[in-house]
mmCIF file of C-alpha atoms in Angstrom:
data_model
loop_
_atom_site.group_PDB
_atom_site.id
_atom_site.type_symbol
_atom_site.label_atom_id
_atom_site.label_comp_id
_atom_site.label_asym_id
_atom_site.label_seq_id
_atom_site.Cartn_x
_atom_site.Cartn_y
_atom_site.Cartn_z
ATOM 1 C CA MET P 1 20.573 12.142 -15.701
ATOM 2 C CA ASN P 2 20.234 14.290 -12.576
ATOM 3 C CA ASN P 3 16.703 15.270 -13.615
ATOM 4 C CA LYS P 4 15.504 11.702 -13.265
ATOM 5 C CA LYS P 5 13.482 10.674 -10.234
ATOM 6 C CA VAL P 6 14.031 7.185 -8.894
ATOM 7 C CA VAL P 7 11.829 4.909 -6.836
ATOM 8 C CA LEU P 8 13.713 2.074 -5.159
ATOM 9 C CA VAL P 9 11.595 -0.942 -4.251
ATOM 10 C CA VAL P 10 13.427 -3.455 -2.071
ATOM 11 C CA GLY P 11 11.565 -6.738 -2.217
ATOM 12 C CA ALA P 12 9.919 -6.279 -5.607
ATOM 13 C CA GLY P 13 8.060 -9.548 -5.840
ATOM 14 C CA ASP P 14 5.425 -10.624 -8.315
ATOM 15 C CA SER P 15 2.611 -9.051 -6.315
ATOM 16 C CA THR P 16 2.701 -5.915 -4.160
ATOM 17 C CA GLY P 17 6.292 -4.837 -4.730
ATOM 18 C CA GLY P 18 6.028 -5.211 -8.475
ATOM 19 C CA ALA P 19 2.732 -3.339 -8.570
ATOM 20 C CA ILE P 20 4.249 -0.448 -6.613
ATOM 21 C CA ALA P 21 7.188 -0.230 -9.004
ATOM 22 C CA LYS P 22 4.798 -0.171 -11.986
ATOM 23 C CA ARG P 23 2.638 2.523 -10.367
ATOM 24 C CA PHE P 24 5.545 4.871 -9.810
ATOM 25 C CA ALA P 25 6.889 4.162 -13.301
ATOM 26 C CA GLN P 26 3.534 5.275 -14.706
ATOM 27 C CA GLU P 27 4.180 8.642 -13.053
ATOM 28 C CA GLY P 28 7.552 9.039 -14.748
ATOM 29 C CA PHE P 29 9.790 7.550 -12.068
ATOM 30 C CA VAL P 30 12.692 5.297 -12.928
ATOM 31 C CA ALA P 31 11.891 2.022 -11.172
ATOM 32 C CA CYS P 32 14.880 0.394 -9.491
ATOM 33 C CA VAL P 33 13.855 -2.970 -8.086
ATOM 34 C CA THR P 34 15.704 -5.564 -6.044
ATOM 35 C CA ARG P 35 15.448 -9.206 -5.104
ATOM 36 C CA ARG P 36 18.079 -11.725 -4.111
ATOM 37 C CA SER P 37 17.849 -13.184 -7.621
ATOM 38 C CA ALA P 38 18.031 -10.775 -10.557
ATOM 39 C CA ASP P 39 16.562 -13.358 -12.938
ATOM 40 C CA LYS P 40 13.228 -13.218 -11.116
ATOM 41 C CA LEU P 41 13.078 -9.464 -11.738
ATOM 42 C CA GLN P 42 13.321 -9.626 -15.516
ATOM 43 C CA PRO P 43 9.572 -10.044 -16.229
ATOM 44 C CA LEU P 44 8.840 -6.982 -14.080
ATOM 45 C CA VAL P 45 11.573 -4.911 -15.703
ATOM 46 C CA ASP P 46 10.478 -5.973 -19.203
ATOM 47 C CA GLY P 47 6.845 -5.185 -18.374
ATOM 48 C CA ILE P 48 7.639 -1.646 -17.245
ATOM 49 C CA ARG P 49 9.778 -1.018 -20.298
ATOM 50 C CA ALA P 50 7.050 -2.362 -22.578
ATOM 51 C CA GLN P 51 4.743 0.304 -21.176
ATOM 52 C CA GLY P 52 7.270 3.022 -22.015
ATOM 53 C CA GLY P 53 8.836 3.287 -18.576
ATOM 54 C CA GLU P 54 12.407 2.910 -17.397
ATOM 55 C CA ALA P 55 13.362 0.120 -15.034
ATOM 56 C CA HIS P 56 16.498 -1.530 -13.687
ATOM 57 C CA GLY P 57 16.765 -4.752 -11.727
ATOM 58 C CA PHE P 58 19.416 -5.490 -9.131
ATOM 59 C CA ALA P 59 20.349 -8.644 -7.273
ATOM 60 C CA CYS P 60 21.011 -7.667 -3.667
ATOM 61 C CA ASP P 61 20.960 -9.381 -0.293
ATOM 62 C CA ALA P 62 19.234 -6.666 1.718
ATOM 63 C CA ARG P 63 20.718 -8.079 4.938
ATOM 64 C CA LYS P 64 24.337 -7.370 3.964
ATOM 65 C CA GLU P 65 25.498 -3.871 4.805
ATOM 66 C CA ASP P 66 28.289 -3.607 2.223
ATOM 67 C CA ASP P 67 25.974 -4.799 -0.554
ATOM 68 C CA VAL P 68 23.295 -2.289 0.425
ATOM 69 C CA ILE P 69 25.747 0.614 0.561
ATOM 70 C CA ALA P 70 27.151 -0.327 -2.847
ATOM 71 C CA LEU P 71 23.654 -0.593 -4.350
ATOM 72 C CA ILE P 72 22.540 2.838 -3.126
ATOM 73 C CA GLU P 73 25.770 4.423 -4.337
ATOM 74 C CA GLN P 74 25.400 2.808 -7.769
ATOM 75 C CA ILE P 75 21.828 4.005 -8.220
ATOM 76 C CA GLU P 76 22.551 7.533 -7.006
ATOM 77 C CA ASP P 77 25.726 7.871 -9.112
ATOM 78 C CA GLN P 78 24.608 6.171 -12.315
ATOM 79 C CA ILE P 79 20.808 6.527 -12.537
ATOM 80 C CA GLY P 80 19.478 9.382 -10.434
ATOM 81 C CA PRO P 81 18.401 10.572 -6.985
ATOM 82 C CA ILE P 82 16.191 8.223 -4.994
ATOM 83 C CA GLU P 83 13.078 10.305 -4.361
ATOM 84 C CA ALA P 84 10.970 7.441 -3.011
ATOM 85 C CA PHE P 85 12.023 4.285 -1.193
ATOM 86 C CA VAL P 86 9.761 1.306 -0.500
ATOM 87 C CA PHE P 87 10.742 -1.532 1.829
ATOM 88 C CA ASN P 88 8.596 -4.539 0.990
ATOM 89 C CA ILE P 89 10.302 -7.672 2.339
ATOM 90 C CA GLY P 90 7.927 -10.036 4.109
ATOM 91 C CA ALA P 91 9.330 -13.292 5.619
ATOM 92 C CA ASN P 92 5.950 -14.534 6.859
ATOM 93 C CA VAL P 93 6.979 -18.011 8.038
ATOM 94 C CA PRO P 94 4.752 -19.698 10.655
ATOM 95 C CA CYS P 95 6.184 -21.929 13.363
ATOM 96 C CA SER P 96 5.291 -22.945 16.914
ATOM 97 C CA ILE P 97 7.382 -21.204 19.539
ATOM 98 C CA LEU P 98 8.123 -24.670 20.917
ATOM 99 C CA GLU P 99 9.775 -25.690 17.653
ATOM 100 C CA GLU P 100 11.267 -22.373 16.518
ATOM 101 C CA THR P 101 15.036 -22.453 16.107
ATOM 102 C CA ALA P 102 17.372 -19.600 16.931
ATOM 103 C CA ARG P 103 18.713 -19.664 13.375
ATOM 104 C CA LYS P 104 15.294 -19.301 11.718
ATOM 105 C CA TYR P 105 14.063 -16.693 14.205
ATOM 106 C CA PHE P 106 17.165 -14.596 13.576
ATOM 107 C CA LYS P 107 16.879 -14.984 9.793
ATOM 108 C CA ILE P 108 13.272 -13.791 9.803
ATOM 109 C CA TRP P 109 14.269 -10.763 11.886
ATOM 110 C CA GLU P 110 17.172 -10.059 9.529
ATOM 111 C CA MET P 111 14.935 -10.172 6.470
ATOM 112 C CA ALA P 112 11.860 -8.355 7.724
ATOM 113 C CA CYS P 113 13.402 -5.841 10.134
ATOM 114 C CA PHE P 114 17.187 -5.455 10.080
ATOM 115 C CA SER P 115 17.357 -5.158 6.301
ATOM 116 C CA GLY P 116 14.744 -2.412 6.482
ATOM 117 C CA PHE P 117 17.012 -0.464 8.804
ATOM 118 C CA LEU P 118 20.059 -0.882 6.555
ATOM 119 C CA ASN P 119 18.336 0.212 3.368
ATOM 120 C CA ALA P 120 16.299 3.027 4.893
ATOM 121 C CA ARG P 121 19.343 4.441 6.682
ATOM 122 C CA GLU P 122 21.389 4.628 3.495
ATOM 123 C CA VAL P 123 18.553 6.181 1.500
ATOM 124 C CA ALA P 124 17.782 8.660 4.284
ATOM 125 C CA LYS P 125 21.365 9.945 4.239
ATOM 126 C CA ARG P 126 20.906 11.018 0.629
ATOM 127 C CA MET P 127 17.416 12.402 1.086
ATOM 128 C CA VAL P 128 18.437 14.594 4.004
ATOM 129 C CA THR P 129 21.111 16.308 1.933
ATOM 130 C CA ARG P 130 18.433 17.171 -0.653
ATOM 131 C CA GLN P 131 15.823 17.999 2.016
ATOM 132 C CA ARG P 132 13.120 15.902 0.363
ATOM 133 C CA GLY P 133 12.010 12.316 -0.097
ATOM 134 C CA THR P 134 9.552 9.596 0.857
ATOM 135 C CA ILE P 135 10.280 6.393 2.777
ATOM 136 C CA LEU P 136 7.511 3.788 2.895
ATOM 137 C CA PHE P 137 7.504 0.534 4.863
ATOM 138 C CA THR P 138 5.148 -2.365 4.143
ATOM 139 C CA GLY P 139 3.766 -3.616 7.442
ATOM 140 C CA ALA P 140 1.293 -6.315 8.381
ATOM 141 C CA THR P 141 -1.302 -7.230 10.962
ATOM 142 C CA ALA P 142 1.561 -8.958 12.790
ATOM 143 C CA GLY P 143 3.109 -5.553 13.411
ATOM 144 C CA LEU P 144 0.114 -4.618 15.577
ATOM 145 C CA ARG P 145 -0.539 -7.889 17.388
ATOM 146 C CA GLY P 146 1.177 -11.232 17.612
ATOM 147 C CA ALA P 147 -0.673 -14.383 16.603
ATOM 148 C CA SER P 148 -0.183 -17.971 17.707
ATOM 149 C CA GLY P 149 2.542 -19.580 15.623
ATOM 150 C CA PHE P 150 3.949 -16.304 14.326
ATOM 151 C CA ALA P 151 6.273 -15.129 17.098
ATOM 152 C CA ALA P 152 9.255 -14.555 14.805
ATOM 153 C CA PHE P 153 7.298 -12.738 12.113
ATOM 154 C CA ALA P 154 5.391 -10.632 14.646
ATOM 155 C CA GLY P 155 8.615 -9.662 16.390
ATOM 156 C CA ALA P 156 10.167 -8.547 13.119
ATOM 157 C CA LYS P 157 7.081 -6.618 12.005
ATOM 158 C CA HIS P 158 6.725 -4.930 15.389
ATOM 159 C CA GLY P 159 10.351 -3.918 14.976
ATOM 160 C CA ILE P 160 9.920 -2.424 11.513
ATOM 161 C CA ARG P 161 6.905 -0.443 12.726
ATOM 162 C CA ALA P 162 8.953 0.951 15.621
ATOM 163 C CA LEU P 163 11.749 1.818 13.201
ATOM 164 C CA ALA P 164 9.279 3.648 10.978
ATOM 165 C CA GLN P 165 7.880 5.593 13.933
ATOM 166 C CA SER P 166 11.324 6.683 15.105
ATOM 167 C CA MET P 167 12.403 7.664 11.600
ATOM 168 C CA ALA P 168 9.197 9.616 10.998
ATOM 169 C CA ARG P 169 9.684 11.627 14.177
ATOM 170 C CA GLU P 170 13.348 12.326 13.434
ATOM 171 C CA LEU P 171 13.160 12.939 9.692
ATOM 172 C CA GLY P 172 9.761 14.599 9.347
ATOM 173 C CA PRO P 173 11.114 17.984 10.497
ATOM 174 C CA LEU P 174 13.798 17.563 7.802
ATOM 175 C CA ASN P 175 11.091 17.300 5.105
ATOM 176 C CA ILE P 176 11.347 13.509 4.718
ATOM 177 C CA HIS P 177 7.952 11.772 4.713
ATOM 178 C CA VAL P 178 8.131 8.384 6.452
ATOM 179 C CA ALA P 179 5.032 6.187 6.487
ATOM 180 C CA HIS P 180 4.062 2.651 7.522
ATOM 181 C CA VAL P 181 1.389 0.708 5.626
ATOM 182 C CA VAL P 182 -0.475 -2.047 7.486
ATOM 183 C CA VAL P 183 -1.676 -4.596 4.947
ATOM 184 C CA ASP P 184 -4.385 -6.437 6.868
ATOM 185 C CA GLY P 185 -5.767 -9.196 4.693
ATOM 186 C CA ALA P 186 -4.993 -11.734 1.999
ATOM 187 C CA ILE P 187 -3.462 -10.393 -1.210
ATOM 188 C CA ASP P 188 -4.209 -11.668 -4.704
ATOM 189 C CA THR P 189 -1.148 -13.898 -5.141
ATOM 190 C CA ASP P 190 -0.375 -17.379 -6.414
ATOM 191 C CA PHE P 191 0.374 -18.379 -2.813
ATOM 192 C CA ILE P 192 -3.150 -17.497 -1.655
ATOM 193 C CA ARG P 193 -4.683 -19.114 -4.743
ATOM 194 C CA ASP P 194 -2.798 -22.386 -4.244
ATOM 195 C CA ASN P 195 -2.893 -22.658 -0.452
ATOM 196 C CA PHE P 196 -6.129 -20.938 0.547
ATOM 197 C CA PRO P 197 -8.620 -21.638 -2.267
ATOM 198 C CA GLU P 198 -11.650 -20.764 -0.149
ATOM 199 C CA LYS P 199 -10.194 -17.352 0.608
ATOM 200 C CA TYR P 200 -9.164 -16.852 -3.000
ATOM 201 C CA ALA P 201 -12.707 -17.655 -4.102
ATOM 202 C CA THR P 202 -13.815 -14.359 -2.513
ATOM 203 C CA LYS P 203 -11.783 -12.417 -5.089
ATOM 204 C CA ASP P 204 -14.845 -11.830 -7.262
ATOM 205 C CA GLN P 205 -16.541 -10.196 -4.265
ATOM 206 C CA ASP P 206 -13.517 -7.946 -3.574
ATOM 207 C CA GLY P 207 -12.656 -10.159 -0.608
ATOM 208 C CA ILE P 208 -8.896 -10.073 -1.123
ATOM 209 C CA LEU P 209 -6.561 -7.165 -1.736
ATOM 210 C CA ASN P 210 -5.709 -6.232 -5.300
ATOM 211 C CA PRO P 211 -1.952 -5.407 -5.546
ATOM 212 C CA GLU P 212 -2.665 -2.550 -7.962
ATOM 213 C CA HIS P 213 -5.011 -0.955 -5.450
ATOM 214 C CA ILE P 214 -2.391 -1.317 -2.738
ATOM 215 C CA ALA P 215 0.082 0.393 -5.070
ATOM 216 C CA ASP P 216 -2.328 3.285 -5.625
ATOM 217 C CA ASN P 217 -2.185 3.978 -1.900
ATOM 218 C CA TYR P 218 1.620 4.050 -1.907
ATOM 219 C CA TRP P 219 1.507 6.644 -4.643
ATOM 220 C CA TYR P 220 -1.101 8.555 -2.653
ATOM 221 C CA LEU P 221 1.218 8.642 0.360
ATOM 222 C CA HIS P 222 4.105 9.904 -1.737
ATOM 223 C CA SER P 223 1.891 12.590 -3.286
ATOM 224 C CA GLN P 224 0.527 13.986 -0.014
ATOM 225 C CA PRO P 225 1.202 17.658 0.734
ATOM 226 C CA ARG P 226 3.401 18.036 3.792
ATOM 227 C CA ASP P 227 0.774 19.938 5.762
ATOM 228 C CA ALA P 228 -1.279 16.703 5.877
ATOM 229 C CA TRP P 229 1.117 13.760 5.969
ATOM 230 C CA THR P 230 -0.110 10.314 6.983
ATOM 231 C CA PHE P 231 2.198 8.195 9.103
ATOM 232 C CA GLU P 232 0.190 4.982 9.281
ATOM 233 C CA LEU P 233 -2.300 3.732 6.726
ATOM 234 C CA ASP P 234 -4.103 0.408 7.083
ATOM 235 C CA LEU P 235 -5.596 -1.416 4.118
ATOM 236 C CA ARG P 236 -8.048 -4.315 4.245
ATOM 237 C CA PRO P 237 -10.945 -5.709 2.223
ATOM 238 C CA TRP P 238 -14.412 -4.518 3.189
ATOM 239 C CA ASN P 239 -15.314 -7.914 4.673
ATOM 240 C CA GLU P 240 -12.130 -8.477 6.676
ATOM 241 C CA ARG P 241 -12.684 -8.897 10.431
ATOM 242 C CA TRP P 242 -10.385 -6.785 12.553
#
C-alpha cells in the first residue's frame, strides 16, 4: 500500500477536475476525488476504474477544518501518500456590489479561497515530512483583475493566488512544487453550452478550452524537473482576447 502514489483532487467536477483525476490515473496514480456529494462522483470513479485505474470518491465539505483533517488522515493511512494535490473549487457567482450580501460574499470566499488554505495546509504537512510533492491551484482571470459584477469571486481568486505565491516561496526550498494555473477562457462544459451558445459554437474552431488539454498541463507541471519549475501557467484559446 505504501508504494501507491495518490493524487487528491478537491473539487472534482464533471469537467476540469474530473479530467485531471483521469489524467493522473492514466499515469498510475490512485485518484482520490472529492465533492460535497459523493453520489455525483460515482460516474467519474467508475470511469477511471473501467480504464484499469484505481479511484476513490469522498464526500467532504472543503470549508470545514475537522472534515478536511479527517479526510487527509484517512487517505494517507488507508490508501497511500498524497504525491500531488489539486485544488479546483470555483464558486464563480456574479452579483452587483450594490446587491451583494455579506453571507454570499463570505460563502464565495470560503469556497474558493479559505478551503484551499485548509486542504493545502494539511497536505503540505505530509509532503514536507517526505520532502517531495506537488500542490496545484486552479486560478482564473478573476485572480489577476476584477471585473464588474464579480467582486466576491475576484476577491477569492486573488486570495488563492496570493496563498499559492506564499506557499511556493516557503515550500519550494523544501522540495515541494507549488503552482497556480490561470484558466483564462470558457471551458467545454454543459454550463457554457446551455448558457452561452454563441461561445460554445466556437468549439469546432478550438475557441473554448478542452478539459483534457487543461489536464495535460497539470500533469506537465507535476512532471517538471525541479531545476525548471513553473509557478504560474496561464491557459487560453488561441482566439481569446487578453
